[in-house]
Tab-separated table of C-alpha atoms in Angstrom:
chain	number	residue	atom	x	y	z
A	1	UNK	CA	0.000	0.000	0.000
A	2	UNK	CA	1.444	3.360	-1.030
A	3	UNK	CA	1.872	6.197	1.478
A	4	UNK	CA	-0.663	8.265	-0.441
A	5	UNK	CA	-3.269	5.525	-0.215
A	6	UNK	CA	-2.647	5.033	3.505
A	7	UNK	CA	-2.941	8.748	4.210
A	8	UNK	CA	-6.383	8.917	2.587
A	9	UNK	CA	-7.832	6.076	4.691
A	10	UNK	CA	-10.384	7.300	7.244
A	11	UNK	CA	-9.386	7.291	10.897
A	12	UNK	CA	-11.070	4.356	12.639
A	13	UNK	CA	-12.233	4.801	16.278
A	14	UNK	CA	-12.439	1.900	18.697
A	15	UNK	CA	-15.746	0.066	18.592
A	16	UNK	CA	-16.741	1.148	22.092
A	17	UNK	CA	-16.328	4.849	21.172
A	18	UNK	CA	-18.189	4.844	17.881
A	19	UNK	CA	-21.558	6.470	17.542
A	20	UNK	CA	-24.323	4.913	15.440
A	21	UNK	CA	-23.498	7.453	12.704
A	22	UNK	CA	-19.817	6.495	12.737
A	23	UNK	CA	-20.720	2.822	12.587
A	24	UNK	CA	-22.946	3.450	9.592
A	25	UNK	CA	-20.372	5.565	7.699
A	26	UNK	CA	-17.476	3.161	8.208
A	27	UNK	CA	-19.547	0.025	7.878
A	28	UNK	CA	-17.960	-0.890	4.590
A	29	UNK	CA	-14.397	-0.242	5.804
A	30	UNK	CA	-14.604	-2.474	8.908
A	31	UNK	CA	-12.968	-5.808	8.736
A	32	UNK	CA	-15.498	-8.737	8.939
A	33	UNK	CA	-13.911	-10.009	12.139
A	34	UNK	CA	-14.150	-6.563	13.699
A	35	UNK	CA	-17.773	-6.314	12.523
A	36	UNK	CA	-18.630	-9.498	14.453
A	37	UNK	CA	-16.883	-8.086	17.534
A	38	UNK	CA	-18.942	-4.885	17.256
A	39	UNK	CA	-22.186	-6.823	17.069
A	40	UNK	CA	-21.311	-8.889	20.125
A	41	UNK	CA	-20.363	-5.726	22.043
A	42	UNK	CA	-23.714	-4.089	21.259
A	43	UNK	CA	-25.600	-7.160	22.354
A	44	UNK	CA	-23.587	-7.304	25.580
A	45	UNK	CA	-24.358	-3.641	26.381
A	46	UNK	CA	-28.053	-4.173	25.664
A	47	UNK	CA	-28.012	-7.203	27.940
A	48	UNK	CA	-26.447	-5.204	30.777
A	49	UNK	CA	-29.121	-2.523	30.472
A	50	UNK	CA	-31.874	-5.130	30.487
A	51	UNK	CA	-30.348	-6.931	33.471
A	52	UNK	CA	-30.029	-3.666	35.413
A	53	UNK	CA	-33.671	-2.834	34.739
A	54	UNK	CA	-34.869	-6.254	35.865
A	55	UNK	CA	-32.696	-6.211	38.999
A	56	UNK	CA	-34.193	-2.902	40.116
A	57	UNK	CA	-37.735	-4.230	39.781
A	58	UNK	CA	-37.427	-7.778	41.119
A	59	UNK	CA	-35.762	-9.501	44.064
A	60	UNK	CA	-33.027	-11.710	42.655
A	61	UNK	CA	-31.379	-14.342	44.864
A	62	UNK	CA	-27.907	-13.091	43.963
A	63	UNK	CA	-25.643	-10.204	44.743
A	64	UNK	CA	-27.476	-8.175	42.105
A	65	UNK	CA	-30.537	-8.274	44.400
A	66	UNK	CA	-28.779	-6.351	47.182
A	67	UNK	CA	-27.405	-3.939	44.599
A	68	UNK	CA	-30.954	-3.379	43.406
A	69	UNK	CA	-32.186	-2.720	46.953
A	70	UNK	CA	-29.419	-0.202	47.530
A	71	UNK	CA	-30.252	1.645	44.335
A	72	UNK	CA	-33.967	1.568	45.185
A	73	UNK	CA	-33.321	2.910	48.681
A	74	UNK	CA	-31.122	5.686	47.358
A	75	UNK	CA	-33.662	6.644	44.714
A	76	UNK	CA	-36.632	6.668	47.156
A	77	UNK	CA	-37.737	10.277	47.643
A	78	UNK	CA	-38.946	11.920	50.825
A	79	UNK	CA	-42.495	11.976	49.517
A	80	UNK	CA	-42.444	8.188	49.290
A	81	UNK	CA	-40.831	7.872	52.708
A	82	UNK	CA	-43.601	9.913	54.325
A	83	UNK	CA	-45.952	7.104	53.381
A	84	UNK	CA	-44.272	4.927	56.012
A	85	UNK	CA	-44.426	7.420	58.901
A	86	UNK	CA	-46.720	5.476	61.246
A	87	UNK	CA	-48.404	6.100	64.591
A	88	UNK	CA	-45.574	4.214	66.281
A	89	UNK	CA	-43.408	7.351	66.118
A	90	UNK	CA	-45.533	8.827	68.916
A	91	UNK	CA	-43.845	6.432	71.329
A	92	UNK	CA	-40.897	8.813	71.026
A	93	UNK	CA	-42.904	11.622	72.646
A	94	UNK	CA	-44.236	9.202	75.253
A	95	UNK	CA	-40.679	8.444	76.346
A	96	UNK	CA	-39.528	12.066	76.236
A	97	UNK	CA	-42.447	13.169	78.396
A	98	UNK	CA	-41.682	10.312	80.765
A	99	UNK	CA	-38.138	11.638	81.236
A	100	UNK	CA	-39.495	15.049	82.232
A	101	UNK	CA	-41.939	13.329	84.576
A	102	UNK	CA	-39.163	11.364	86.295
A	103	UNK	CA	-36.974	14.460	86.665
A	104	UNK	CA	-39.781	16.292	88.452
A	105	UNK	CA	-40.159	13.399	90.914
A	106	UNK	CA	-36.460	13.031	91.803
A	107	UNK	CA	-36.288	13.420	95.600
A	108	UNK	CA	-32.701	14.708	95.661
A	109	UNK	CA	-32.946	18.153	94.131
A	110	UNK	CA	-30.156	20.482	93.041
A	111	UNK	CA	-30.037	23.836	91.378
A	112	UNK	CA	-30.725	23.470	87.680
A	113	UNK	CA	-32.741	20.229	87.860
A	114	UNK	CA	-35.960	22.149	87.310
A	115	UNK	CA	-34.402	23.754	84.217
A	116	UNK	CA	-33.393	20.360	82.838
A	117	UNK	CA	-36.949	19.120	83.295
A	118	UNK	CA	-38.337	22.181	81.512
A	119	UNK	CA	-35.970	21.545	78.593
A	120	UNK	CA	-37.278	18.005	78.189
A	121	UNK	CA	-40.863	19.245	78.487
A	122	UNK	CA	-40.360	21.811	75.722
A	123	UNK	CA	-38.494	19.268	73.602
A	124	UNK	CA	-41.385	16.876	74.028
A	125	UNK	CA	-43.863	19.496	72.812
A	126	UNK	CA	-41.685	20.252	69.776
A	127	UNK	CA	-41.344	16.567	68.910
A	128	UNK	CA	-45.086	16.071	69.279
A	129	UNK	CA	-45.815	18.961	66.900
A	130	UNK	CA	-43.298	17.488	64.452
A	131	UNK	CA	-45.021	14.093	64.592
A	132	UNK	CA	-48.426	15.659	64.062
A	133	UNK	CA	-47.140	17.637	61.063
A	134	UNK	CA	-45.455	14.672	59.386
A	135	UNK	CA	-48.307	12.226	59.892
A	136	UNK	CA	-50.769	14.873	58.664
A	137	UNK	CA	-48.699	15.217	55.491
A	138	UNK	CA	-48.813	11.446	55.111
A	139	UNK	CA	-52.601	11.380	55.324
A	140	UNK	CA	-52.853	14.374	52.970
A	141	UNK	CA	-50.580	12.892	50.313
A	142	UNK	CA	-51.953	9.357	50.711
A	143	UNK	CA	-55.558	9.710	51.977
A	144	UNK	CA	-56.238	5.965	52.009
A	145	UNK	CA	-53.501	5.427	54.625
A	146	UNK	CA	-55.641	7.114	57.286
A	147	UNK	CA	-58.282	4.393	57.164
A	148	UNK	CA	-55.755	1.628	56.655
A	149	UNK	CA	-53.831	2.723	59.761
A	150	UNK	CA	-56.871	1.844	61.886
A	151	UNK	CA	-57.320	-1.531	60.179
A	152	UNK	CA	-53.700	-2.683	59.966
A	153	UNK	CA	-53.043	-5.512	62.460
A	154	UNK	CA	-49.885	-3.850	63.816
A	155	UNK	CA	-50.178	-0.111	63.179
A	156	UNK	CA	-53.685	0.039	64.669
A	157	UNK	CA	-52.215	-0.956	68.035
A	158	UNK	CA	-50.127	2.242	68.105
A	159	UNK	CA	-52.928	4.705	67.344
A	160	UNK	CA	-53.580	5.392	71.071
A	161	UNK	CA	-49.939	6.390	71.594
A	162	UNK	CA	-50.795	9.791	70.127
A	163	UNK	CA	-53.292	10.417	72.942
A	164	UNK	CA	-50.848	9.076	75.540
A	165	UNK	CA	-48.337	11.647	74.280
A	166	UNK	CA	-50.919	14.358	74.901
A	167	UNK	CA	-51.436	12.977	78.390
A	168	UNK	CA	-47.721	13.144	79.186
A	169	UNK	CA	-47.608	16.743	77.961
A	170	UNK	CA	-50.535	17.649	80.231
A	171	UNK	CA	-48.825	15.955	83.181
A	172	UNK	CA	-45.616	17.905	82.474
A	173	UNK	CA	-47.583	21.146	82.333
A	174	UNK	CA	-49.053	20.305	85.735
A	175	UNK	CA	-45.642	19.529	87.211
A	176	UNK	CA	-43.718	22.479	85.797
A	177	UNK	CA	-46.384	25.110	85.167
A	178	UNK	CA	-48.994	25.206	87.925
A	179	UNK	CA	-46.538	26.209	90.632
A	180	UNK	CA	-45.373	29.218	88.586
A	181	UNK	CA	-48.625	30.495	87.096
A	182	UNK	CA	-51.949	31.947	88.078
A	183	UNK	CA	-55.264	30.376	89.026
A	184	UNK	CA	-56.377	30.358	85.396
A	185	UNK	CA	-54.047	27.474	84.583
A	186	UNK	CA	-55.518	25.428	87.438
A	187	UNK	CA	-59.003	25.828	85.982
A	188	UNK	CA	-57.753	25.110	82.460
A	189	UNK	CA	-55.951	21.988	83.650
A	190	UNK	CA	-59.106	20.734	85.378
A	191	UNK	CA	-61.122	21.176	82.182
A	192	UNK	CA	-58.391	19.526	80.122
A	193	UNK	CA	-58.348	16.595	82.555
A	194	UNK	CA	-61.998	15.740	81.992
A	195	UNK	CA	-61.630	16.210	78.235
A	196	UNK	CA	-58.656	13.871	78.220
A	197	UNK	CA	-60.485	11.336	80.413
A	198	UNK	CA	-63.420	11.238	77.988
A	199	UNK	CA	-61.137	10.903	74.953
A	200	UNK	CA	-59.107	8.172	76.658
A	201	UNK	CA	-62.204	6.098	77.379
A	202	UNK	CA	-63.618	6.546	73.867
A	203	UNK	CA	-60.327	5.857	72.090
A	204	UNK	CA	-59.458	2.782	74.162
A	205	UNK	CA	-62.936	1.347	73.744
A	206	UNK	CA	-63.031	2.207	70.033
A	207	UNK	CA	-59.579	0.791	69.328
A	208	UNK	CA	-60.413	-2.577	70.865
A	209	UNK	CA	-63.816	-2.599	69.166
A	210	UNK	CA	-62.233	-2.049	65.751
A	211	UNK	CA	-59.639	-4.737	66.427
A	212	UNK	CA	-62.237	-7.297	67.495
A	213	UNK	CA	-64.523	-6.446	64.576
A	214	UNK	CA	-62.014	-6.426	61.704
A	215	UNK	CA	-59.095	-8.643	62.753
A	216	UNK	CA	-58.383	-12.090	64.111
A	217	UNK	CA	-55.375	-12.778	66.323
A	218	UNK	CA	-53.809	-16.032	67.440
A	219	UNK	CA	-52.026	-16.724	70.699
A	220	UNK	CA	-48.713	-17.405	68.957
A	221	UNK	CA	-48.731	-13.868	67.519
A	222	UNK	CA	-49.452	-12.228	70.873
A	223	UNK	CA	-47.173	-9.326	71.799
A	224	UNK	CA	-47.293	-6.818	74.672
A	225	UNK	CA	-48.353	-4.239	72.080
A	226	UNK	CA	-51.877	-5.581	72.533
A	227	UNK	CA	-51.929	-3.513	75.747
A	228	UNK	CA	-51.339	-0.224	73.903
A	229	UNK	CA	-55.061	0.528	73.308
A	230	UNK	CA	-55.529	0.588	77.097
A	231	UNK	CA	-52.593	2.943	77.684
A	232	UNK	CA	-54.637	6.195	77.490
A	233	UNK	CA	-56.615	5.010	80.521
A	234	UNK	CA	-53.405	4.220	82.391
A	235	UNK	CA	-52.293	7.864	82.225
A	236	UNK	CA	-55.488	9.227	83.810
A	237	UNK	CA	-54.471	8.126	87.304
A	238	UNK	CA	-51.024	9.787	87.362
A	239	UNK	CA	-52.557	12.898	85.839
A	240	UNK	CA	-55.212	13.020	88.569
A	241	UNK	CA	-52.606	12.415	91.281
A	242	UNK	CA	-50.417	15.281	90.076
A	243	UNK	CA	-53.255	17.729	89.470
A	244	UNK	CA	-55.164	17.059	92.696
A	245	UNK	CA	-52.401	18.608	94.819
A	246	UNK	CA	-52.998	22.029	93.219
A	247	UNK	CA	-56.813	22.166	93.348
A	248	UNK	CA	-59.332	22.818	96.093
A	249	UNK	CA	-60.472	19.850	98.229
A	250	UNK	CA	-63.890	19.673	96.548
A	251	UNK	CA	-62.397	19.561	93.059
A	252	UNK	CA	-59.668	17.191	94.203
A	253	UNK	CA	-62.258	14.719	95.501
A	254	UNK	CA	-64.073	14.424	92.164
A	255	UNK	CA	-60.747	14.359	90.350
A	256	UNK	CA	-59.398	11.506	92.474
A	257	UNK	CA	-62.618	9.508	92.149
A	258	UNK	CA	-62.680	9.757	88.362
A	259	UNK	CA	-58.949	9.199	88.028
A	260	UNK	CA	-58.795	6.037	90.138
A	261	UNK	CA	-61.883	4.618	88.393
A	262	UNK	CA	-60.451	4.943	84.878
A	263	UNK	CA	-56.987	3.925	86.052
A	264	UNK	CA	-58.220	0.649	87.503
A	265	UNK	CA	-60.361	0.037	84.421
A	266	UNK	CA	-57.276	0.285	82.215
A	267	UNK	CA	-55.229	-1.881	84.572
A	268	UNK	CA	-57.899	-4.613	84.583
A	269	UNK	CA	-57.762	-4.758	80.785
A	270	UNK	CA	-53.950	-4.893	80.876
A	271	UNK	CA	-54.040	-7.527	83.620
A	272	UNK	CA	-56.238	-9.735	81.455
A	273	UNK	CA	-53.726	-9.298	78.635
A	274	UNK	CA	-50.996	-10.491	80.987
A	275	UNK	CA	-52.709	-13.875	81.168
A	276	UNK	CA	-52.682	-14.249	77.390
A	277	UNK	CA	-49.050	-13.143	77.261
A	278	UNK	CA	-47.976	-15.679	79.896
A	279	UNK	CA	-49.787	-18.395	77.952
A	280	UNK	CA	-47.971	-17.309	74.797
A	281	UNK	CA	-44.600	-17.490	76.564
A	282	UNK	CA	-45.358	-20.883	78.100
A	283	UNK	CA	-46.565	-22.464	74.856
A	284	UNK	CA	-44.505	-20.668	72.199
A	285	UNK	CA	-41.364	-19.577	74.043
A	286	UNK	CA	-39.673	-16.221	73.771
A	287	UNK	CA	-40.469	-14.029	70.744
A	288	UNK	CA	-38.007	-13.337	67.959
A	289	UNK	CA	-34.886	-11.338	68.708
A	290	UNK	CA	-36.213	-8.287	66.892
A	291	UNK	CA	-39.430	-8.342	68.979
A	292	UNK	CA	-37.909	-8.941	72.410
A	293	UNK	CA	-37.415	-5.245	73.267
A	294	UNK	CA	-41.206	-4.868	73.094
A	295	UNK	CA	-41.470	-7.156	76.128
A	296	UNK	CA	-40.733	-4.114	78.315
A	297	UNK	CA	-44.113	-2.676	77.275
A	298	UNK	CA	-45.743	-5.046	79.760
A	299	UNK	CA	-44.039	-3.185	82.621
A	300	UNK	CA	-45.920	0.033	81.835
A	301	UNK	CA	-49.410	-0.736	83.230
A	302	UNK	CA	-48.097	-1.799	86.630
A	303	UNK	CA	-45.744	1.193	86.780
A	304	UNK	CA	-48.437	3.715	85.821
A	305	UNK	CA	-50.891	2.213	88.310
A	306	UNK	CA	-48.358	2.202	91.150
A	307	UNK	CA	-47.499	5.848	90.469
A	308	UNK	CA	-51.182	6.764	90.376
A	309	UNK	CA	-51.964	5.015	93.660
A	310	UNK	CA	-49.003	6.623	95.430
A	311	UNK	CA	-49.852	10.154	94.268
A	312	UNK	CA	-53.574	9.758	94.911
A	313	UNK	CA	-52.993	8.277	98.366
A	314	UNK	CA	-50.719	11.211	99.182
A	315	UNK	CA	-53.425	13.723	98.281
A	316	UNK	CA	-56.465	11.822	99.572
A	317	UNK	CA	-56.357	13.214	103.165
A	318	UNK	CA	-56.346	16.708	101.742
A	319	UNK	CA	-59.307	15.945	99.467
A	320	UNK	CA	-61.459	14.150	102.057
A	321	UNK	CA	-60.389	16.256	104.995
A	322	UNK	CA	-58.139	15.518	107.936
A	323	UNK	CA	-60.967	14.013	110.032
A	324	UNK	CA	-62.258	11.638	107.398
A	325	UNK	CA	-63.656	8.417	108.952
A	326	UNK	CA	-62.900	9.749	112.442
A	327	UNK	CA	-64.911	11.190	115.306
A	328	UNK	CA	-67.169	8.163	115.750
A	329	UNK	CA	-67.799	7.342	112.103
A	330	UNK	CA	-66.802	3.699	112.504
A	331	UNK	CA	-68.931	3.438	115.666
A	332	UNK	CA	-71.877	4.902	113.805
A	333	UNK	CA	-71.553	2.314	111.035
A	334	UNK	CA	-71.367	-0.542	113.592
A	335	UNK	CA	-74.426	0.705	115.483
A	336	UNK	CA	-76.437	0.989	112.274
A	337	UNK	CA	-75.600	-2.623	111.393
A	338	UNK	CA	-76.865	-3.782	114.816
A	339	UNK	CA	-80.009	-1.705	114.342
A	340	UNK	CA	-80.661	-3.324	110.950
A	341	UNK	CA	-80.585	-6.768	112.565
A	342	UNK	CA	-82.855	-5.714	115.409
A	343	UNK	CA	-85.557	-4.031	113.319
A	344	UNK	CA	-85.493	-6.838	110.749
A	345	UNK	CA	-83.959	-5.019	107.769
A	346	UNK	CA	-81.385	-7.782	107.305
A	347	UNK	CA	-81.294	-11.481	108.263
A	348	UNK	CA	-85.048	-11.657	107.609
A	349	UNK	CA	-87.156	-13.430	104.957
A	350	UNK	CA	-87.477	-11.503	101.708
A	351	UNK	CA	-85.067	-8.819	102.975
A	352	UNK	CA	-81.696	-10.103	101.820
A	353	UNK	CA	-80.114	-11.149	98.570
A	354	UNK	CA	-81.968	-14.481	98.686
A	355	UNK	CA	-85.408	-12.881	98.290
A	356	UNK	CA	-87.782	-13.988	95.544
A	357	UNK	CA	-87.319	-11.887	92.391
A	358	UNK	CA	-87.318	-12.221	88.616
A	359	UNK	CA	-89.733	-15.168	88.638
A	360	UNK	CA	-87.511	-17.149	90.967
A	361	UNK	CA	-89.280	-18.645	93.990
A	362	UNK	CA	-87.811	-20.693	96.761
A	363	UNK	CA	-90.947	-22.884	96.930
A	364	UNK	CA	-90.241	-24.243	93.447
A	365	UNK	CA	-86.767	-25.330	94.470
A	366	UNK	CA	-88.092	-26.781	97.716
A	367	UNK	CA	-90.761	-28.806	95.932
A	368	UNK	CA	-88.254	-30.048	93.393
A	369	UNK	CA	-85.800	-31.034	96.091
A	370	UNK	CA	-88.628	-32.629	98.061
A	371	UNK	CA	-89.722	-34.757	95.121
A	372	UNK	CA	-86.141	-35.798	94.551
A	373	UNK	CA	-85.810	-36.657	98.239
A	374	UNK	CA	-88.991	-38.767	98.250
A	375	UNK	CA	-87.929	-40.546	95.068
A	376	UNK	CA	-84.506	-41.310	96.512
A	377	UNK	CA	-86.116	-42.629	99.702
A	378	UNK	CA	-88.356	-45.004	97.735
A	379	UNK	CA	-85.374	-46.166	95.687
A	380	UNK	CA	-83.329	-46.880	98.802
A	381	UNK	CA	-86.298	-48.736	100.395
A	382	UNK	CA	-86.721	-50.896	97.287
A	383	UNK	CA	-83.011	-51.706	97.162
A	384	UNK	CA	-83.063	-52.603	100.832
A	385	UNK	CA	-86.033	-54.902	100.339
A	386	UNK	CA	-84.395	-56.627	97.391
A	387	UNK	CA	-81.221	-57.200	99.359
A	388	UNK	CA	-83.214	-58.748	102.224
A	389	UNK	CA	-85.084	-61.013	99.797
A	390	UNK	CA	-81.854	-62.210	98.241
A	391	UNK	CA	-80.475	-62.885	101.709
A	392	UNK	CA	-83.472	-65.050	102.676
A	393	UNK	CA	-83.294	-66.991	99.402
A	394	UNK	CA	-79.611	-67.655	99.978
A	395	UNK	CA	-80.250	-68.961	103.474
A	396	UNK	CA	-83.094	-71.236	102.262
A	397	UNK	CA	-80.818	-72.769	99.642
A	398	UNK	CA	-78.159	-73.510	102.261
A	399	UNK	CA	-80.744	-75.130	104.577
A	400	UNK	CA	-82.016	-77.300	101.723
A	401	UNK	CA	-78.553	-78.596	100.981
A	402	UNK	CA	-77.932	-79.553	104.542
């Protein structure tokens, strides 16, 4: 080949760097072997693109599957992540409010401890507002998730945690605000207490009603989270115990009565759940490793109830008065019991709990028992006569043989 001919040959790029236009223009100048290599390279690149697309959409049992998950996680936007912001995030504000509550009850005080408690109280309010904002955005962007959150077998258990967070905030306000504010906050706290008590009863009852109406649980799937719907009731007692020390005796009395009633109602429900949980542990063993931290949820009802009883008992003498059940009250009750026996109000026919009522009459039972007694007596008499007859026949046979 002459130098002139070589200089006029077109410059050939590597196959990987050629554009479709370059491939078309130099198609005739490519060596057949190189043309085969170019075709195989194009097919290989197309195969990689197809494989990458499939890996991002399916779960492959190879290393490409994890690569696909990583790419999917990195490409998931915040709008899509808001869809998975559940009611369970309100347990964060429950715990933060609990820290402020514990700080206020520390017996060994030092300068600055009150400030630390106020910081946690304010942080709890900020976190609660953040949770409300984010979960509201979730329901706004995905409206169907609001209804599904009440029907989901796991997320529905955490719906009451939002109200428990409100209860902890109200308790913190009582502990850190009433001692440094005017009488108006006492009245507002009393009103908020009864509003919270009504909401706690309705939400706990409604949550269990929805669960029992739309879902079916088995004992092997039992977790302490089943107690969460009763948690709003378990905060009423501590709230009443803290608030009653700042109110007048008359208001404190009604507050303590309502608080201890709802508190014990919630504890009874939780106590019944304890039985199912013990059965689950005895028959199925410990839960999975990822679920074992939730076992500490079962400590909450007993802790809340103990705190409520201690605070209420501390403020009960102030609510009932210092001379409650004194000055001859017990003697009066004893004398009235003796009087009831003497005048025939108790321990008399048709005066006690055994009186005839609701169609029930003692005579019917007496007649029935009497007929049974007479029938049994006749049966025993007949058996006795038969045994005597058999005895005589046996003796006659022995005499005949002799």
